[in-house]
Coordinates of C-alpha atoms and ligand atoms in Angstrom, one line a residue:
L1 CA -39.0 -95.5 27.8
F2 CA -42.8 -95.7 28.1
F3 CA -45.5 -97.3 26.0
K4 CA -49.2 -96.5 26.3
N5 CA -51.1 -99.8 26.7
T6 CA -53.3 -99.1 23.6
Y7 CA -52.0 -102.1 21.7
S8 CA -51.5 -104.7 24.4
P9 CA -53.2 -105.6 27.7
L10 CA -49.7 -105.7 29.2
T11 CA -48.5 -102.5 31.0
S12 CA -45.6 -100.6 29.6
S13 CA -43.3 -102.0 32.3
E14 CA -44.5 -105.6 31.8
L15 CA -43.9 -105.3 28.0
I16 CA -40.4 -103.9 28.6
A17 CA -39.5 -106.6 31.2
Q18 CA -40.8 -109.4 28.9
E19 CA -38.7 -108.1 26.0
R20 CA -35.6 -107.6 28.1
G21 CA -35.9 -111.2 29.4
N22 CA -36.1 -112.5 25.8
M23 CA -32.8 -111.3 24.5
A24 CA -29.2 -110.3 25.4
E25 CA -28.5 -106.7 26.6
D26 CA -26.9 -105.5 23.4
R27 CA -29.9 -106.6 21.3
F28 CA -32.2 -104.9 23.9
G29 CA -30.3 -101.7 23.4
H30 CA -30.7 -102.0 19.6
C31 CA -34.5 -102.3 20.1
V32 CA -34.6 -99.2 22.3
R33 CA -32.7 -97.2 19.7
V34 CA -34.9 -98.5 16.9
S35 CA -37.9 -97.4 18.9
Q36 CA -36.5 -93.9 19.3
T37 CA -35.5 -93.7 15.6
S38 CA -39.0 -94.9 14.6
R39 CA -40.5 -92.2 16.7
K40 CA -38.4 -89.6 14.9
L41 CA -39.2 -90.9 11.4
A42 CA -42.9 -91.0 12.3
Q43 CA -42.8 -87.4 13.3
L44 CA -41.2 -86.5 10.0
N45 CA -43.6 -88.5 8.0
D46 CA -46.9 -87.6 9.8
Y47 CA -47.4 -91.0 11.3
D48 CA -48.6 -91.9 14.8
E49 CA -45.4 -91.6 16.9
D50 CA -46.5 -93.9 19.8
K51 CA -47.5 -96.7 17.5
A52 CA -44.2 -96.4 15.5
A53 CA -42.2 -96.4 18.8
L54 CA -43.9 -99.6 19.9
A55 CA -43.5 -101.3 16.5
G56 CA -39.8 -100.4 16.5
F57 CA -39.3 -101.6 20.1
V58 CA -40.8 -105.1 19.4
H59 CA -39.4 -105.6 15.9
D60 CA -36.6 -108.0 17.0
Y61 CA -38.5 -109.5 20.0
A62 CA -38.0 -113.0 18.6
K63 CA -34.5 -112.6 17.2
Q64 CA -32.9 -115.0 19.8
V65 CA -35.7 -117.6 20.2
P66 CA -34.0 -121.0 19.9
V67 CA -33.9 -122.5 16.4
E68 CA -35.6 -125.6 17.5
E69 CA -38.6 -123.6 18.9
Y70 CA -38.8 -121.9 15.5
R71 CA -38.8 -125.2 13.6
E72 CA -41.6 -126.5 15.8
V73 CA -43.7 -123.3 15.4
I74 CA -43.2 -123.3 11.6
K75 CA -44.4 -127.0 11.4
T76 CA -47.4 -126.7 13.8
Q77 CA -48.7 -123.1 13.4
G78 CA -49.5 -123.0 9.7
F79 CA -46.4 -121.4 8.3
D80 CA -45.1 -122.2 4.8
P81 CA -42.9 -125.3 5.3
D82 CA -40.5 -123.8 2.7
L83 CA -39.4 -121.5 5.5
L84 CA -37.6 -124.5 7.1
V85 CA -34.7 -124.2 4.6
W86 CA -34.0 -120.6 5.9
G87 CA -32.8 -119.5 9.3
R88 CA -33.4 -117.1 12.1
R89 CA -32.2 -114.1 10.0
I90 CA -35.3 -114.6 7.9
W91 CA -37.6 -116.2 10.5
H92 CA -37.4 -113.5 13.2
G93 CA -39.6 -111.1 11.3
M94 CA -42.2 -113.2 9.6
V95 CA -42.4 -116.0 12.2
G96 CA -41.4 -113.7 15.0
T97 CA -44.9 -112.2 14.9
Y98 CA -46.2 -115.5 16.3
F99 CA -44.1 -115.0 19.5
I100 CA -45.1 -111.3 19.7
K101 CA -48.8 -112.3 19.6
R102 CA -48.2 -115.1 22.1
D103 CA -46.0 -113.3 24.7
L104 CA -46.6 -109.5 24.2
K105 CA -50.3 -110.0 23.3
I106 CA -50.1 -107.5 20.4
T107 CA -52.8 -108.2 17.8
D108 CA -52.6 -104.9 15.7
E109 CA -52.1 -106.1 12.1
E110 CA -50.2 -102.9 11.1
I111 CA -47.6 -103.5 13.8
L112 CA -47.4 -107.2 13.1
T113 CA -47.0 -106.6 9.4
A114 CA -44.2 -104.0 10.0
V115 CA -42.4 -106.6 12.1
S116 CA -43.0 -109.3 9.5
R117 CA -41.5 -107.1 6.7
H118 CA -38.6 -105.5 8.6
T119 CA -35.8 -107.8 7.4
T120 CA -36.6 -108.3 3.7
G121 CA -38.9 -105.4 2.9
D122 CA -41.8 -106.2 0.5
T123 CA -43.3 -105.1 -2.8
T124 CA -46.1 -103.3 -0.9
M125 CA -45.0 -101.4 2.2
T126 CA -47.1 -99.1 4.4
T127 CA -45.7 -96.0 6.0
L128 CA -45.2 -98.0 9.3
D129 CA -43.4 -100.8 7.4
K130 CA -41.0 -98.3 5.9
I131 CA -40.4 -96.5 9.2
V132 CA -39.5 -99.7 11.1
F133 CA -37.5 -101.0 8.1
M134 CA -35.4 -97.8 8.0
A135 CA -35.1 -97.2 11.7
D136 CA -33.6 -100.7 12.0
Y137 CA -31.0 -99.8 9.4
I138 CA -30.0 -96.3 10.6
E139 CA -30.4 -96.4 14.4
P140 CA -27.4 -94.6 16.0
G141 CA -25.7 -97.8 17.1
R142 CA -25.2 -99.0 13.4
D143 CA -21.7 -98.5 12.1
F144 CA -21.5 -100.1 8.7
P145 CA -19.8 -98.2 5.8
G146 CA -22.5 -95.9 4.3
V147 CA -24.7 -95.6 7.3
E148 CA -24.4 -91.8 7.3
E149 CA -25.4 -91.6 3.7
A150 CA -28.3 -94.0 4.4
S151 CA -29.5 -91.8 7.3
A152 CA -29.3 -88.6 5.2
V153 CA -31.2 -90.2 2.3
T154 CA -33.8 -91.6 4.7
Y155 CA -34.4 -88.3 6.6
A156 CA -34.8 -86.5 3.3
D157 CA -37.2 -89.1 1.7
L158 CA -38.4 -92.3 3.4
D159 CA -39.0 -94.1 0.1
E160 CA -35.5 -93.3 -1.2
G161 CA -34.2 -94.8 2.0
V162 CA -36.1 -98.0 1.4
G163 CA -34.6 -98.2 -2.1
Y164 CA -31.1 -97.4 -0.8
Q165 CA -31.2 -100.1 1.9
L166 CA -32.5 -102.8 -0.4
A167 CA -29.9 -102.1 -3.1
H168 CA -27.1 -102.1 -0.5
T169 CA -28.3 -105.2 1.3
L170 CA -28.6 -107.1 -2.0
D171 CA -25.1 -106.0 -3.0
F172 CA -23.7 -107.1 0.4
L173 CA -25.4 -110.5 0.3
I174 CA -24.2 -111.1 -3.3
K175 CA -20.6 -110.2 -2.4
Q176 CA -20.8 -112.8 0.4
R177 CA -22.4 -115.3 -2.1
D178 CA -25.2 -115.5 0.4
K179 CA -28.7 -116.8 -0.5
I180 CA -31.3 -114.2 -1.5
Y181 CA -34.7 -114.6 -0.1
P182 CA -37.1 -114.1 -3.0
R183 CA -39.1 -111.4 -1.2
T184 CA -35.9 -109.3 -0.8
L185 CA -35.3 -109.4 -4.5
D186 CA -38.9 -108.7 -5.3
A187 CA -38.8 -105.7 -3.0
Y188 CA -35.5 -104.5 -4.6
N189 CA -37.2 -104.6 -8.0
V190 CA -40.0 -102.3 -6.7
W191 CA -38.1 -99.8 -4.6
S192 CA -34.5 -99.6 -5.9
I193 CA -34.8 -99.3 -9.7
K194 CA -33.9 -95.9 -11.0
N195 CA -35.1 -96.1 -14.6
K196 CA -38.7 -97.2 -14.2
Ligands
LIG1 P1 -31.3 -107.1 12.7 O1 -32.3 -108.2 13.1 O2 -31.5 -105.9 13.5 O3 -29.9 -107.6 12.8 O4 -31.5 -106.7 11.2 P2 -32.5 -107.3 10.0 O5 -33.6 -108.0 10.6 O6 -32.8 -106.2 9.1 O7 -31.6 -108.3 9.2 C1 -30.9 -109.4 9.6 C2 -30.0 -109.8 8.6 O8 -30.7 -110.4 7.5 C3 -29.2 -108.7 7.9 O9 -27.8 -109.0 8.1 C4 -29.6 -108.7 6.5 O10 -28.5 -108.4 5.6 C5 -30.0 -110.1 6.3 N1 -30.9 -110.3 5.1 C6 -31.9 -109.5 4.6 N2 -32.4 -110.0 3.5 C7 -31.8 -111.2 3.3 C8 -31.9 -112.3 2.3 O11 -32.7 -112.2 1.3 N3 -31.1 -113.3 2.5 C9 -30.2 -113.5 3.5 N4 -29.5 -114.6 3.5 N5 -30.1 -112.6 4.5 C10 -30.9 -111.4 4.4
LIG2 FE1 -34.3 -107.9 12.7
LIG3 FE1 -33.7 -104.3 8.7
LIG4 FE1 -33.2 -105.0 14.2

């Protein structure tokens, strides 16, 4: 694992050590696999592989930051206070970017946007957003029913993969009677609808 220091003043080993120290071992393994899968999807979709690999690596950097720290950051750093009724599942992307800027010193807006959109997707998604969103879903450590089909669809057509993931995530959340974040539904309406 190696990252060029194009997007951060930290060296590759400093970046990796900082991330390793911010999460449990299994979560770190997931981030490494998302990085590798992002690199592969970048290659297939003519995107900068090194940039995709870094974005994939840092996407869950803030997944295990304590809830109290999140609440404080949302209240003091200009985030929408409506976020306070949600939890870390929603926060670690869009608020997680605060910790990535603070600790990993990454300021590239494309990378930060991809992190921000990786859990819910969005109505507008760049190629990098789609790469990280899909790599997170199909990395080789994932084992939910349908992951093989999700992979096949994504490797054949990245946009189809985005539509597939959003439809399946929405279905899963509704079966659990879980709360739908409005952006997840908005994204579904753009990317998953068959008869446009
Ligand atoms: P992870 O961080 O690698 O575990 O994966 P993600 O960041 O993609 O997603 C974290 C969790 O958020 C997943 O279990 C998704 O199903 C869930 N999620 C995505 N959209 C929504 C939503 O609108 N509402 C809720 N409650 N959960 C969501
Ligand atoms: Fe995540
Ligand atoms: Fe995801
Ligand atoms: Fe993830």
